[in-house]
Coordinates of C-alpha atoms and ligand atoms in Angstrom, one line a residue:
M10 CA -33.4 54.3 58.6
E11 CA -34.6 54.4 62.2
R12 CA -38.3 54.1 62.8
K13 CA -39.6 56.1 65.8
Y14 CA -41.9 54.8 68.5
N15 CA -45.3 56.0 67.2
F16 CA -47.9 56.7 69.9
N17 CA -50.2 58.6 67.5
P18 CA -53.9 58.3 68.2
G19 CA -54.8 57.9 64.5
P20 CA -53.7 57.2 61.9
G21 CA -51.8 55.0 64.2
V22 CA -48.7 52.8 64.2
L23 CA -48.9 49.8 61.7
P24 CA -47.0 46.5 62.0
L25 CA -43.7 46.6 60.1
P26 CA -44.2 43.3 58.3
A27 CA -47.5 44.6 56.8
L28 CA -45.7 47.8 55.7
E29 CA -42.9 45.9 54.1
R30 CA -45.4 43.7 52.2
A31 CA -47.2 46.9 51.1
A32 CA -43.9 48.5 49.9
Q33 CA -43.3 45.5 47.7
A34 CA -46.9 45.4 46.5
L35 CA -46.8 49.0 45.5
I36 CA -44.3 48.1 42.8
D37 CA -45.3 44.6 41.9
F38 CA -48.4 43.1 43.3
E39 CA -48.4 39.3 43.4
G40 CA -46.0 39.0 40.5
T41 CA -48.5 40.7 38.1
G42 CA -46.0 43.4 37.1
L43 CA -48.5 46.0 38.3
G44 CA -48.6 47.8 41.6
I45 CA -51.6 47.4 43.9
L46 CA -52.5 51.0 43.4
E47 CA -52.7 50.3 39.6
T48 CA -54.7 47.1 40.0
S49 CA -58.4 46.7 39.0
H50 CA -60.8 46.2 41.9
R51 CA -62.5 43.6 39.6
S52 CA -59.2 41.6 39.0
K53 CA -59.0 38.1 40.4
E54 CA -55.9 39.1 42.4
F55 CA -57.8 41.8 44.3
T56 CA -60.8 39.5 44.7
V57 CA -58.5 37.1 46.5
V58 CA -57.3 40.0 48.7
I59 CA -60.7 41.2 49.8
D60 CA -62.1 37.7 50.3
A61 CA -59.0 36.6 52.3
A62 CA -59.3 39.7 54.5
T63 CA -62.9 39.0 55.2
E64 CA -62.3 35.4 56.1
R65 CA -59.4 36.3 58.4
L66 CA -61.6 38.8 60.2
R67 CA -64.3 36.2 60.5
R68 CA -61.9 33.7 62.0
L69 CA -60.1 36.2 64.3
L70 CA -63.2 37.7 65.8
G71 CA -65.4 34.6 65.5
I72 CA -68.0 36.4 63.5
P73 CA -71.0 34.2 63.0
D74 CA -72.4 33.3 59.5
D75 CA -75.5 35.5 60.0
Y76 CA -73.3 38.6 59.8
D77 CA -72.0 40.4 56.7
I78 CA -68.7 42.2 56.6
G79 CA -68.3 45.4 54.5
Y80 CA -65.7 47.9 53.6
F81 CA -66.9 51.5 53.4
Q82 CA -65.4 54.9 52.7
G83 CA -66.2 58.1 54.5
G84 CA -64.8 57.1 57.9
A85 CA -66.6 56.4 61.0
N86 CA -68.2 59.8 60.5
L87 CA -70.1 58.7 57.5
Q88 CA -71.4 55.7 59.5
F89 CA -72.8 58.1 62.1
S90 CA -75.1 59.4 59.4
M91 CA -75.6 56.2 57.4
L92 CA -76.6 54.0 60.3
A93 CA -79.3 56.6 61.2
M94 CA -80.5 56.9 57.6
N95 CA -80.9 53.2 57.4
F96 CA -82.2 52.3 60.8
L97 CA -83.8 55.5 62.3
P98 CA -87.3 56.2 60.9
S99 CA -87.9 60.0 60.7
D100 CA -90.8 59.6 63.2
G101 CA -88.8 57.2 65.4
A102 CA -86.2 57.5 68.1
A103 CA -82.9 55.8 68.9
D104 CA -81.0 55.6 72.2
Y105 CA -77.5 57.0 72.5
V106 CA -74.9 56.9 75.2
D107 CA -72.8 60.0 75.3
T108 CA -69.3 59.3 76.4
G109 CA -67.4 62.1 74.6
T110 CA -66.7 63.8 71.3
W111 CA -67.3 60.9 68.9
S112 CA -70.5 59.8 70.5
S113 CA -71.6 63.4 70.5
R114 CA -70.9 63.5 66.7
A115 CA -73.0 60.3 66.3
I116 CA -75.8 61.9 68.2
Q117 CA -75.6 65.1 66.2
A118 CA -75.7 63.2 62.9
A119 CA -78.7 61.1 64.0
G120 CA -80.6 64.3 64.8
Y121 CA -80.7 65.2 61.1
V122 CA -82.7 62.0 60.5
G123 CA -84.9 61.4 63.5
K124 CA -84.8 61.7 67.3
A125 CA -81.6 60.8 69.2
N126 CA -82.4 60.1 72.9
V127 CA -79.4 60.5 75.1
V128 CA -80.1 57.8 77.7
A129 CA -76.8 58.5 79.6
S130 CA -74.1 61.0 79.5
T131 CA -71.0 61.7 81.5
K132 CA -70.5 65.1 80.1
E133 CA -71.0 66.8 83.5
E134 CA -68.1 64.7 84.8
K135 CA -65.9 65.9 81.8
Y136 CA -66.2 62.4 80.4
Q137 CA -63.7 61.1 82.9
R138 CA -65.6 57.8 83.1
V139 CA -68.1 55.8 81.1
P140 CA -71.5 55.1 82.7
R141 CA -72.2 51.9 84.5
W142 CA -74.8 49.8 82.7
D143 CA -77.0 49.9 85.8
E144 CA -77.2 53.7 85.4
V145 CA -78.8 53.4 82.0
T146 CA -82.5 52.8 81.2
W147 CA -83.0 51.8 77.6
N148 CA -86.3 52.5 75.8
E149 CA -88.0 49.3 74.7
T150 CA -89.3 51.1 71.5
A151 CA -86.0 52.5 70.4
A152 CA -85.0 51.8 66.8
Y153 CA -81.6 50.8 68.1
A154 CA -79.1 51.6 70.9
H155 CA -75.8 53.2 70.1
I156 CA -72.6 53.1 72.2
T157 CA -68.9 54.0 71.6
S158 CA -66.7 51.2 73.1
N159 CA -63.5 53.3 73.5
N160 CA -63.3 57.0 73.8
T161 CA -60.1 57.9 72.0
I162 CA -59.9 61.5 73.3
Y163 CA -60.8 60.9 77.0
G164 CA -59.0 57.6 77.5
T165 CA -62.1 55.7 78.7
Q166 CA -63.4 52.4 77.6
F167 CA -66.3 50.1 78.4
Q168 CA -65.1 46.9 80.1
S169 CA -68.4 45.2 79.3
F170 CA -71.4 45.6 76.9
P171 CA -75.0 46.2 77.8
D172 CA -78.0 44.0 77.4
T173 CA -80.5 46.0 75.4
G174 CA -83.0 43.2 75.0
K175 CA -84.8 43.2 71.7
V176 CA -83.4 46.6 70.8
P177 CA -80.4 46.2 68.3
L178 CA -77.1 47.3 69.8
I179 CA -74.8 49.3 67.5
C180 CA -71.3 50.1 68.5
D181 CA -68.6 52.5 67.2
M182 CA -65.5 50.4 67.9
S183 CA -63.1 52.6 65.9
S184 CA -60.4 52.8 68.5
D185 CA -60.5 49.4 70.1
F186 CA -61.6 47.2 67.2
L187 CA -59.6 43.9 67.3
S188 CA -57.9 44.9 70.5
R189 CA -59.6 42.2 72.6
R190 CA -61.9 39.2 72.2
I191 CA -65.6 40.2 72.0
D192 CA -68.8 38.3 71.6
V193 CA -70.0 39.6 68.2
S194 CA -73.4 38.0 68.6
R195 CA -74.2 40.7 71.2
F196 CA -74.3 43.3 68.5
A197 CA -76.5 44.1 65.6
M198 CA -73.8 46.3 64.0
I199 CA -70.2 47.1 64.7
Y200 CA -68.2 49.7 62.8
A201 CA -64.7 50.9 62.9
G202 CA -62.5 53.4 61.0
A203 CA -59.5 51.3 60.2
Q204 CA -56.9 53.9 60.9
K205 CA -56.7 53.3 64.6
N206 CA -56.0 49.7 65.0
V207 CA -56.4 47.7 61.7
G208 CA -55.0 49.6 58.8
P209 CA -54.7 53.0 57.1
A210 CA -57.3 55.7 56.7
G211 CA -59.7 55.3 53.8
V212 CA -61.6 52.3 54.8
T213 CA -64.2 51.6 57.5
L214 CA -65.1 48.1 58.6
V215 CA -68.7 47.2 59.2
I216 CA -70.0 44.0 60.7
M217 CA -73.7 43.7 60.2
R218 CA -76.2 41.2 61.4
K219 CA -78.1 40.2 58.3
D220 CA -81.6 40.6 59.7
M221 CA -80.9 44.3 60.0
L222 CA -80.7 44.6 56.2
D223 CA -84.5 44.1 56.0
R224 CA -84.9 47.5 57.6
C225 CA -82.9 49.5 55.0
P226 CA -85.4 51.8 53.2
D227 CA -85.7 51.3 49.5
T228 CA -85.7 55.1 49.1
L229 CA -82.0 55.3 49.9
P230 CA -79.7 55.3 47.0
P231 CA -77.4 52.2 46.8
M232 CA -74.2 53.9 48.1
L233 CA -76.0 54.8 51.3
N234 CA -78.0 51.6 51.6
Y235 CA -76.4 48.9 53.6
S236 CA -78.5 46.2 52.0
K237 CA -77.6 47.2 48.4
F238 CA -74.0 48.0 49.2
L239 CA -73.3 44.7 51.0
A240 CA -75.1 42.7 48.3
K241 CA -72.4 43.9 45.9
K242 CA -69.7 42.7 48.3
S243 CA -68.4 46.3 48.9
T244 CA -67.7 46.7 45.2
Y245 CA -70.7 48.7 44.1
N246 CA -68.2 51.3 43.1
T247 CA -64.4 51.3 43.2
P248 CA -63.5 50.5 46.8
P249 CA -60.3 51.8 48.5
V250 CA -58.2 49.0 47.0
F251 CA -54.9 49.8 48.8
S252 CA -56.6 50.4 52.2
I253 CA -58.3 47.1 52.0
F254 CA -55.1 45.4 51.0
M255 CA -53.4 46.9 54.1
V256 CA -56.2 45.8 56.4
G257 CA -55.7 42.3 55.0
E258 CA -52.0 42.5 55.7
V259 CA -52.6 43.7 59.3
L260 CA -55.0 40.9 59.9
R261 CA -52.5 38.4 58.5
W262 CA -49.9 39.8 61.0
V263 CA -52.4 39.4 63.9
E264 CA -53.2 35.9 62.8
E265 CA -49.6 34.8 62.3
N266 CA -48.6 36.2 65.7
G267 CA -51.0 34.3 67.9
G268 CA -54.4 35.9 67.1
L269 CA -56.6 37.8 69.5
D270 CA -55.4 35.9 72.6
T271 CA -51.9 37.3 72.1
V272 CA -53.1 40.7 71.1
E273 CA -55.2 40.9 74.2
K274 CA -52.4 39.7 76.5
N275 CA -50.0 42.2 75.0
N276 CA -52.5 45.1 75.3
D277 CA -53.2 44.2 78.9
K278 CA -49.5 44.2 79.6
K279 CA -48.8 47.5 77.9
A280 CA -51.7 49.2 79.6
G281 CA -50.6 47.7 82.9
L282 CA -47.1 49.1 82.6
L283 CA -48.4 52.6 82.0
Y284 CA -51.1 52.6 84.7
G285 CA -48.7 50.9 87.1
L286 CA -46.2 53.7 86.7
M287 CA -48.9 56.4 87.0
D288 CA -50.3 54.8 90.2
E289 CA -46.9 54.8 91.8
D290 CA -47.1 58.6 92.1
P291 CA -50.5 59.8 91.1
D292 CA -49.5 63.5 91.6
F293 CA -46.9 63.4 88.8
F294 CA -48.5 61.5 85.9
R295 CA -52.1 62.1 86.9
G296 CA -54.5 59.8 85.0
T297 CA -57.6 61.7 83.7
A298 CA -59.8 58.6 83.5
K299 CA -61.5 57.1 86.5
A300 CA -59.9 53.7 87.4
D301 CA -62.9 51.6 86.4
S302 CA -63.2 53.3 83.0
R303 CA -59.5 53.2 82.0
S304 CA -58.8 52.6 78.3
K305 CA -56.3 50.0 77.3
M306 CA -55.8 51.8 74.0
N307 CA -55.5 55.5 74.9
V308 CA -53.9 56.3 78.2
T309 CA -54.5 59.9 79.1
M310 CA -52.8 61.9 81.8
R311 CA -51.8 65.4 83.0
L312 CA -48.5 66.5 84.5
P313 CA -48.3 69.0 87.4
S314 CA -48.0 71.9 85.0
E315 CA -48.4 72.8 81.3
D316 CA -44.8 73.7 81.2
L317 CA -43.8 70.3 82.4
E318 CA -46.1 68.8 79.7
K319 CA -44.3 70.8 77.1
A320 CA -40.9 69.7 78.4
F321 CA -42.1 66.1 78.5
L322 CA -43.2 66.2 74.9
A323 CA -40.0 67.8 73.7
E324 CA -37.7 65.4 75.6
A325 CA -39.8 62.4 74.5
A326 CA -39.6 63.5 70.9
E327 CA -35.8 63.8 71.2
K328 CA -35.7 60.2 72.4
G329 CA -37.8 59.0 69.5
F330 CA -41.2 58.8 71.2
V331 CA -43.8 60.7 69.1
G332 CA -47.5 61.3 69.0
L333 CA -47.9 61.8 72.7
K334 CA -49.7 65.1 72.8
G335 CA -53.3 65.0 74.2
H336 CA -56.2 65.9 71.9
R337 CA -56.4 69.7 71.4
S338 CA -59.8 69.8 73.1
V339 CA -58.5 68.3 76.4
G340 CA -54.7 69.0 76.4
G341 CA -52.3 66.9 78.5
I342 CA -50.6 63.7 77.4
R343 CA -52.1 60.7 75.6
V344 CA -50.3 57.5 75.0
S345 CA -52.0 55.5 72.3
I346 CA -50.9 51.9 72.4
Y347 CA -52.7 50.2 69.6
N348 CA -52.0 46.6 68.6
A349 CA -48.9 47.3 66.5
M350 CA -47.1 49.1 69.4
S351 CA -44.8 46.5 70.9
V352 CA -44.5 45.7 74.6
E353 CA -40.9 46.7 74.2
G354 CA -41.9 50.1 72.9
V355 CA -44.0 50.7 76.0
E356 CA -41.3 49.4 78.3
K357 CA -38.9 51.9 76.8
L358 CA -41.4 54.8 77.1
V359 CA -42.1 53.9 80.7
A360 CA -38.3 53.9 81.5
F361 CA -38.1 57.3 79.9
M362 CA -41.2 58.5 82.0
K363 CA -39.5 57.3 85.2
S364 CA -36.3 59.1 84.5
F365 CA -38.3 62.3 83.5
R366 CA -40.2 62.1 86.7
K367 CA -37.0 61.7 88.7
S368 CA -35.3 64.7 87.0
H369 CA -38.3 67.0 87.4
Ligands
PLP429 C1 -61.3 58.5 65.3 C2 -62.6 58.1 65.7 C3 -63.8 58.4 64.9 C4 -63.7 59.3 63.7 O1 -63.3 58.5 62.6 P1 -63.2 59.0 61.1 O2 -62.8 57.7 60.4 O3 -62.1 60.0 61.1 O4 -64.5 59.5 60.7 C5 -65.0 58.0 65.4 N1 -65.1 57.3 66.5 C6 -64.1 57.0 67.3 C7 -64.3 56.2 68.5 C8 -62.8 57.4 66.9 O5 -61.7 57.0 67.6

């Protein structure tokens, strides 16, 4: 069997060693004679899996002790609603930075609960950049401030994080979680759907500063209440056992391959190869993100015509490069280069892009 070069935006490519361990575990998990899908979430074997994943994540990201780590279902989209239900009083307001589709969804969800103030938006500029922090004025009385670190559809990414003073900073990191070193202590809450960079769909990681839990209203039922859900160590109900197992295996792969330093170095290299090629002749592969906002996870571009884009996608697919079509809302080409995409895979794609440019 030949595996293709998978540039899908999400669910995205996963590391082969993690998939191989999963294939084995589907049949016989840890020599128990049961598959992981058939294993109780209360078994000691699974308890070891979830605890080990949590400890690996803590080590890899340097997550301080005053933060809890949780595994939720419902995707990042449930978090859009849930964080507002927990932290936005109905008569209160929260600050939101609008950098594209996903942040707009977060804003929309918060609007059902209280007031979402859009303190900055690059919508007028077609989301081709993220705002500079000196363009944003935060409200001192905001319940929290919400940002999206990487805009999967538009190919933009914040290169730094804002200082919001006493206002808790909450970040949707779905599409660049674990792609670079970050200072977790800058955030009150980080969340990420696993299916972009750390595992399969079905689980969403949440990193929560513990003092935030005092704010969760008692009126919320336990499944929607961070304090109650996290107190049960993400097993208030049956958690997505297999998805959590896979996250653990991906984290193992990251740790065994040099940790975040190596991940970050490789991601810089991959993005550098693509942007380098685009900059050689900006009229052919025309980047859609402004240079200072370029994402190292999703590299977006247009070709001189839609016909050429179609031809590009077709020829790429023939050569085994898949998942390169831009989001249906923006068109064009999008190269998603998550952690599990190798430098070699990007080198091969870049070689193909060069030859395509030459022949067209
Ligand atoms: C994919 C994505 C989402 C949506 O995630 P779901 O898990 O499908 O709800 C939200 N935010 C960002 C930044 C994303 O890339």
